[in-house]
Amino acid sequence: MSGGSRRGSARWGRPAEPPVPEIDVLIPTVGRVAELAVTLAGLAAQDDPPFGVVVSDQSDDFGSARAPAVQAMVRVLAAQGRPVRLEHHVPRRGMAEQRQFLLDAARAPAALFLDDDVWLEPGQLARLHGALRASGAGFVGAAPQGLSYLADARPHERASFEPWRGAVHPETMRRGAVGFDRLSLHNAANLAHLAADLDLDDEDIVLYRITWLGGCVLYDTARLREAGGFDFWRDAPPVHSGEDVAAEWRVMEHWGGAGVLPSGAVHLEAPTTIPHRPVDLFDVVFAPADPEG
């Protein structure tokens, strides 16, 4: 694996010239400091391809982005030649609007939506980027694993695992459709158990069919925009979930999407910052047309 874009500690004494990013890493956050710092630390351990970072902090006082641990990781990334933008984006209008704000800020050909409670293994950006380009899909993703569940094997939840054979193709996904039961693949540490079952090592990549992915999704930026991105935020109730699902299903219909195994993403298992989820936005966006409307 090439380390051409990585900046070692020997170079921290002089400014690094940032290469043109191939990926913009887009991180929505609110009220988290330790988790965001760990997420940024994972990015600082990545190699190629060149990337930049945009953090959209919706804390009332900009407190997450200003915290010392977060600022330290921002300085490390900047010293490596990875530009970091910290945006204070308030008032809060829901996660769909937050994600659209980040998408509007993206300039690179690929955009990684990375949650603020996910740590990436070294080399994970390169693996995802290679999988996106080789597959021809609209997006690929690594479902974060909860490693507290390593002793909790659930073979019945892994029964729907289906690798892509050859190129990734478009799929139409809805609640209750064929393939919707694949969502159980991403529970607990199921992907870690699958990788062990298949005896995969760090250099192996298996693309598989999904219902959706959360937490770590790399899009072809132009295709996400062409599909509409998260523009449905204007018609969404402010408290919702499933906005990422709706955007993925839009892209899947045109170019397909895939999960990447082994995952290479670890969920920090912190309490959610969205405890109340009265509306699954994908049910709203893809609601059946009213025959009388």
Coordinates of N, CA and C in Angstrom, one line a residue, residues 75-198:
R75 N -4.8 19.6 14.4 CA -3.4 20.0 14.1 C -2.6 18.9 13.5
V76 N -2.8 17.7 14.0 CA -2.0 16.6 13.4 C -2.4 16.4 12.0
L77 N -3.7 16.4 11.6 CA -4.1 16.3 10.2 C -3.5 17.4 9.4
A78 N -3.6 18.6 9.9 CA -3.1 19.8 9.1 C -1.6 19.6 8.9
A79 N -0.8 19.1 9.9 CA 0.6 18.9 9.7 C 0.9 17.9 8.7
Q80 N 0.0 16.9 8.5 CA 0.2 15.9 7.5 C -0.2 16.3 6.1
G81 N -0.7 17.5 6.0 CA -1.2 18.0 4.7 C -2.6 17.7 4.4
R82 N -3.4 17.3 5.4 CA -4.8 17.0 5.2 C -5.6 18.2 5.7
P83 N -6.2 19.0 4.8 CA -6.9 20.2 5.3 C -8.2 19.8 6.0
V84 N -8.4 20.6 7.1 CA -9.6 20.3 8.0 C -10.4 21.6 8.1
R85 N -11.7 21.5 7.8 CA -12.6 22.7 8.0 C -13.5 22.4 9.1
L86 N -13.6 23.3 10.1 CA -14.5 23.2 11.2 C -15.7 24.2 11.0
E87 N -16.9 23.7 10.8 CA -18.0 24.5 10.6 C -19.0 24.5 11.8
H88 N -19.4 25.6 12.2 CA -20.4 25.7 13.3 C -21.8 25.9 12.6
H89 N -22.5 24.8 12.5 CA -23.7 24.8 11.6 C -25.0 24.7 12.5
V90 N -25.5 25.9 12.9 CA -26.7 26.0 13.7 C -27.6 27.0 13.0
P91 N -29.0 26.9 13.3 CA -29.7 26.0 14.2 C -29.8 24.6 13.6
R92 N -30.1 23.7 14.4 CA -30.3 22.3 14.0 C -31.7 22.2 13.3
R93 N -31.6 21.6 12.1 CA -32.9 21.4 11.3 C -33.0 19.9 11.0
G94 N -32.4 19.0 11.7 CA -32.5 17.6 11.4 C -31.3 17.1 10.7
M95 N -31.1 15.8 10.7 CA -29.9 15.2 10.2 C -29.9 15.2 8.6
A96 N -31.0 15.2 8.0 CA -31.0 15.3 6.5 C -30.4 16.7 6.1
E97 N -30.8 17.7 6.8 CA -30.3 19.1 6.4 C -28.8 19.1 6.8
Q98 N -28.4 18.5 7.9 CA -27.0 18.5 8.3 C -26.2 17.8 7.2
R99 N -26.6 16.7 6.7 CA -25.9 15.9 5.7 C -25.9 16.7 4.4
Q100 N -27.0 17.4 4.0 CA -27.0 18.2 2.8 C -26.0 19.3 2.9
F101 N -25.9 19.9 4.1 CA -24.9 21.0 4.3 C -23.5 20.5 4.0
L102 N -23.2 19.3 4.5 CA -21.9 18.7 4.3 C -21.6 18.3 2.9
L103 N -22.6 17.8 2.2 CA -22.5 17.5 0.8 C -22.2 18.7 0.0
D104 N -22.9 19.8 0.3 CA -22.7 21.1 -0.4 C -21.2 21.6 -0.2
A105 N -20.6 21.2 0.9 CA -19.2 21.6 1.2 C -18.2 20.7 0.5
A106 N -18.6 19.6 -0.1 CA -17.6 18.6 -0.7 C -17.2 19.2 -2.0
R107 N -15.9 19.0 -2.3 CA -15.3 19.4 -3.5 C -14.6 18.2 -4.2
A108 N -14.3 17.2 -3.5 CA -13.5 16.0 -4.1 C -14.4 15.1 -4.9
P109 N -13.9 14.3 -5.7 CA -14.7 13.4 -6.5 C -15.4 12.3 -5.7
A110 N -14.9 12.0 -4.5 CA -15.6 11.0 -3.6 C -15.8 11.7 -2.3
A111 N -16.9 11.3 -1.6 CA -17.3 11.9 -0.4 C -17.6 10.8 0.6
L112 N -16.9 10.8 1.7 CA -17.1 9.8 2.8 C -17.9 10.4 3.9
F113 N -19.1 9.9 4.1 CA -19.9 10.3 5.3 C -19.5 9.4 6.4
L114 N -18.8 10.0 7.4 CA -18.3 9.2 8.5 C -18.9 9.8 9.8
D115 N -19.6 8.9 10.6 CA -20.2 9.3 11.8 C -19.1 9.6 12.8
D116 N -19.4 10.4 13.8 CA -18.5 10.9 14.8 C -18.2 9.9 15.9
D117 N -18.6 8.7 15.7 CA -18.3 7.6 16.7 C -17.8 6.4 16.0
V118 N -17.0 6.6 15.0 CA -16.5 5.4 14.2 C -15.0 5.6 14.1
W119 N -14.2 4.5 14.4 CA -12.8 4.5 14.2 C -12.5 3.6 13.1
L120 N -11.6 4.1 12.2 CA -11.2 3.3 11.0 C -9.8 2.7 11.1
E121 N -9.7 1.5 10.7 CA -8.4 0.8 10.7 C -7.5 1.5 9.7
P122 N -6.2 1.5 10.0 CA -5.2 2.1 9.0 C -5.4 1.4 7.7
G123 N -5.4 2.2 6.6 CA -5.5 1.6 5.3 C -7.0 1.5 4.8
Q124 N -7.9 1.9 5.7 CA -9.3 1.7 5.3 C -9.8 2.6 4.2
L125 N -9.3 3.9 4.2 CA -9.7 4.8 3.1 C -9.3 4.3 1.8
A126 N -8.1 3.8 1.7 CA -7.6 3.2 0.5 C -8.4 2.0 0.0
R127 N -8.8 1.2 0.9 CA -9.6 0.0 0.6 C -10.9 0.4 0.0
L128 N -11.6 1.4 0.7 CA -12.9 1.8 0.3 C -12.8 2.5 -1.1
H129 N -11.8 3.3 -1.2 CA -11.6 4.1 -2.5 C -11.4 3.1 -3.7
G130 N -10.5 2.1 -3.4 CA -10.3 1.2 -4.5 C -11.5 0.4 -4.8
A131 N -12.3 0.0 -3.8 CA -13.5 -0.8 -4.0 C -14.6 0.1 -4.8
L132 N -14.7 1.4 -4.5 CA -15.6 2.2 -5.2 C -15.3 2.3 -6.7
R133 N -14.0 2.5 -7.0 CA -13.6 2.7 -8.4 C -13.7 1.4 -9.1
A134 N -13.3 0.3 -8.5 CA -13.3 -1.0 -9.2 C -14.7 -1.5 -9.5
S135 N -15.6 -1.2 -8.5 CA -17.0 -1.8 -8.6 C -17.9 -1.1 -9.6
G136 N -17.6 0.2 -9.8 CA -18.5 1.0 -10.6 C -19.8 1.4 -9.9
A137 N -19.9 1.1 -8.6 CA -21.1 1.4 -7.8 C -21.2 2.9 -7.5
G138 N -22.4 3.3 -7.1 CA -22.6 4.7 -6.7 C -22.0 4.9 -5.3
F139 N -21.9 3.9 -4.5 CA -21.3 4.0 -3.2 C -20.9 2.6 -2.7
V140 N -19.9 2.6 -1.8 CA -19.6 1.4 -1.0 C -19.5 1.9 0.4
G141 N -19.6 0.9 1.4 CA -19.5 1.3 2.8 C -19.0 0.2 3.6
A142 N -18.5 0.6 4.8 CA -18.1 -0.4 5.8 C -19.0 -0.2 7.0
A143 N -19.8 -1.2 7.3 CA -20.7 -1.1 8.5 C -19.9 -1.3 9.7
P144 N -19.9 -0.3 10.6 CA -19.1 -0.3 11.9 C -19.5 -1.5 12.8
Q145 N -18.5 -2.1 13.3 CA -18.7 -3.3 14.2 C -18.6 -2.9 15.6
G146 N -19.5 -3.5 16.4 CA -19.5 -3.3 17.9 C -18.7 -4.5 18.5
L147 N -17.4 -4.2 18.8 CA -16.5 -5.3 19.3 C -16.9 -5.8 20.6
S148 N -17.8 -5.2 21.4 CA -18.2 -5.8 22.6 C -19.1 -7.0 22.3
Y149 N -19.4 -7.3 21.1 CA -20.3 -8.4 20.7 C -19.5 -9.5 20.1
L150 N -18.1 -9.5 20.2 CA -17.3 -10.5 19.6 C -17.7 -11.9 20.1
A151 N -18.1 -12.0 21.3 CA -18.5 -13.3 21.9 C -19.9 -13.7 21.6
D152 N -20.6 -12.8 20.9 CA -22.0 -13.0 20.6 C -22.2 -13.4 19.1
A153 N -22.0 -14.7 18.8 CA -22.2 -15.1 17.4 C -23.6 -15.3 17.1
R154 N -24.0 -14.8 15.9 CA -25.4 -14.9 15.5 C -25.5 -15.4 14.1
P155 N -25.3 -16.7 13.9 CA -25.3 -17.2 12.5 C -26.6 -17.0 11.8
H156 N -27.7 -17.0 12.5 CA -29.0 -16.8 11.8 C -29.1 -15.5 11.2
E157 N -28.4 -14.5 11.8 CA -28.5 -13.1 11.2 C -27.6 -12.9 10.1
R158 N -26.7 -13.9 9.8 CA -25.7 -13.8 8.7 C -26.2 -14.6 7.5
A159 N -27.4 -15.3 7.6 CA -27.8 -16.2 6.6 C -28.1 -15.4 5.3
S160 N -28.4 -14.1 5.3 CA -28.7 -13.4 4.1 C -27.5 -12.9 3.4
F161 N -26.3 -13.2 3.9 CA -25.1 -12.7 3.2 C -25.0 -13.2 1.8
E162 N -24.8 -12.3 0.9 CA -24.7 -12.6 -0.6 C -23.7 -11.8 -1.2
P163 N -22.5 -12.3 -1.6 CA -21.5 -11.5 -2.3 C -22.0 -11.1 -3.6
W164 N -21.5 -10.0 -4.1 CA -21.7 -9.6 -5.5 C -20.8 -10.4 -6.3
R165 N -21.3 -10.9 -7.4 CA -20.5 -11.7 -8.4 C -20.3 -10.8 -9.6
G166 N -19.1 -10.4 -9.8 CA -18.8 -9.4 -10.9 C -19.2 -8.0 -10.5
A167 N -19.6 -7.3 -11.5 CA -19.9 -5.8 -11.2 C -21.1 -5.7 -10.3
V168 N -21.2 -4.5 -9.6 CA -22.3 -4.2 -8.8 C -23.4 -3.6 -9.7
H169 N -24.6 -4.0 -9.5 CA -25.7 -3.5 -10.4 C -26.7 -2.7 -9.6
P170 N -27.5 -1.9 -10.3 CA -28.6 -1.1 -9.6 C -29.6 -2.1 -9.0
E171 N -30.1 -1.6 -7.9 CA -31.2 -2.4 -7.2 C -32.2 -1.4 -6.7
T172 N -33.5 -1.8 -6.7 CA -34.5 -1.0 -6.0 C -34.9 -1.6 -4.7
M173 N -34.7 -0.8 -3.6 CA -34.9 -1.3 -2.3 C -36.0 -0.5 -1.6
R174 N -36.9 -1.2 -0.9 CA -38.0 -0.6 -0.1 C -38.2 -1.5 1.1
R175 N -38.9 -1.0 2.1 CA -39.2 -1.8 3.2 C -40.1 -3.0 2.8
G176 N -39.7 -4.1 3.2 CA -40.4 -5.3 2.8 C -40.0 -5.9 1.5
A177 N -39.2 -5.3 0.7 CA -38.8 -5.8 -0.6 C -37.8 -7.0 -0.4
V178 N -37.6 -7.7 -1.5 CA -36.7 -8.8 -1.6 C -35.3 -8.2 -1.2
G179 N -34.6 -8.8 -0.2 CA -33.3 -8.2 0.2 C -33.4 -7.4 1.4
F180 N -34.6 -7.0 1.8 CA -34.7 -6.1 3.0 C -34.2 -6.8 4.3
D181 N -34.2 -8.1 4.3 CA -33.8 -8.8 5.5 C -32.3 -8.8 5.6
R182 N -31.6 -8.3 4.6 CA -30.1 -8.2 4.8 C -29.7 -7.2 5.9
L183 N -30.6 -6.4 6.3 CA -30.2 -5.4 7.3 C -29.7 -6.1 8.6
S184 N -30.0 -7.3 8.9 CA -29.5 -8.0 10.1 C -28.0 -8.3 10.0
L185 N -27.5 -8.2 8.8 CA -26.0 -8.5 8.6 C -25.2 -7.5 9.4
H186 N -25.7 -6.3 9.7 CA -24.9 -5.3 10.3 C -25.2 -5.1 11.8
N187 N -25.9 -6.1 12.4 CA -26.1 -6.1 13.8 C -24.8 -6.5 14.5
A188 N -24.6 -6.1 15.8 CA -23.6 -6.6 16.7 C -22.2 -6.6 16.0
A189 N -21.6 -7.8 15.9 CA -20.3 -8.0 15.3 C -20.4 -9.0 14.1
N190 N -21.6 -9.0 13.5 CA -21.8 -10.1 12.5 C -20.8 -10.1 11.3
L191 N -20.3 -8.9 10.9 CA -19.4 -8.8 9.8 C -18.0 -9.3 10.3
A192 N -17.6 -9.1 11.5 CA -16.4 -9.6 12.0 C -16.4 -11.2 12.0
H193 N -17.6 -11.7 12.4 CA -17.7 -13.2 12.4 C -17.7 -13.7 10.9
L194 N -18.3 -13.0 10.0 CA -18.3 -13.4 8.6 C -16.9 -13.4 8.1
A195 N -16.1 -12.4 8.3 CA -14.8 -12.3 7.9 C -14.0 -13.5 8.4
A196 N -14.2 -13.8 9.7 CA -13.5 -15.0 10.2 C -13.9 -16.3 9.6
D197 N -15.2 -16.4 9.3 CA -15.8 -17.6 8.7 C -15.1 -17.8 7.3
L198 N -15.0 -16.7 6.6 CA -14.4 -16.8 5.2 C -12.9 -16.7 5.2

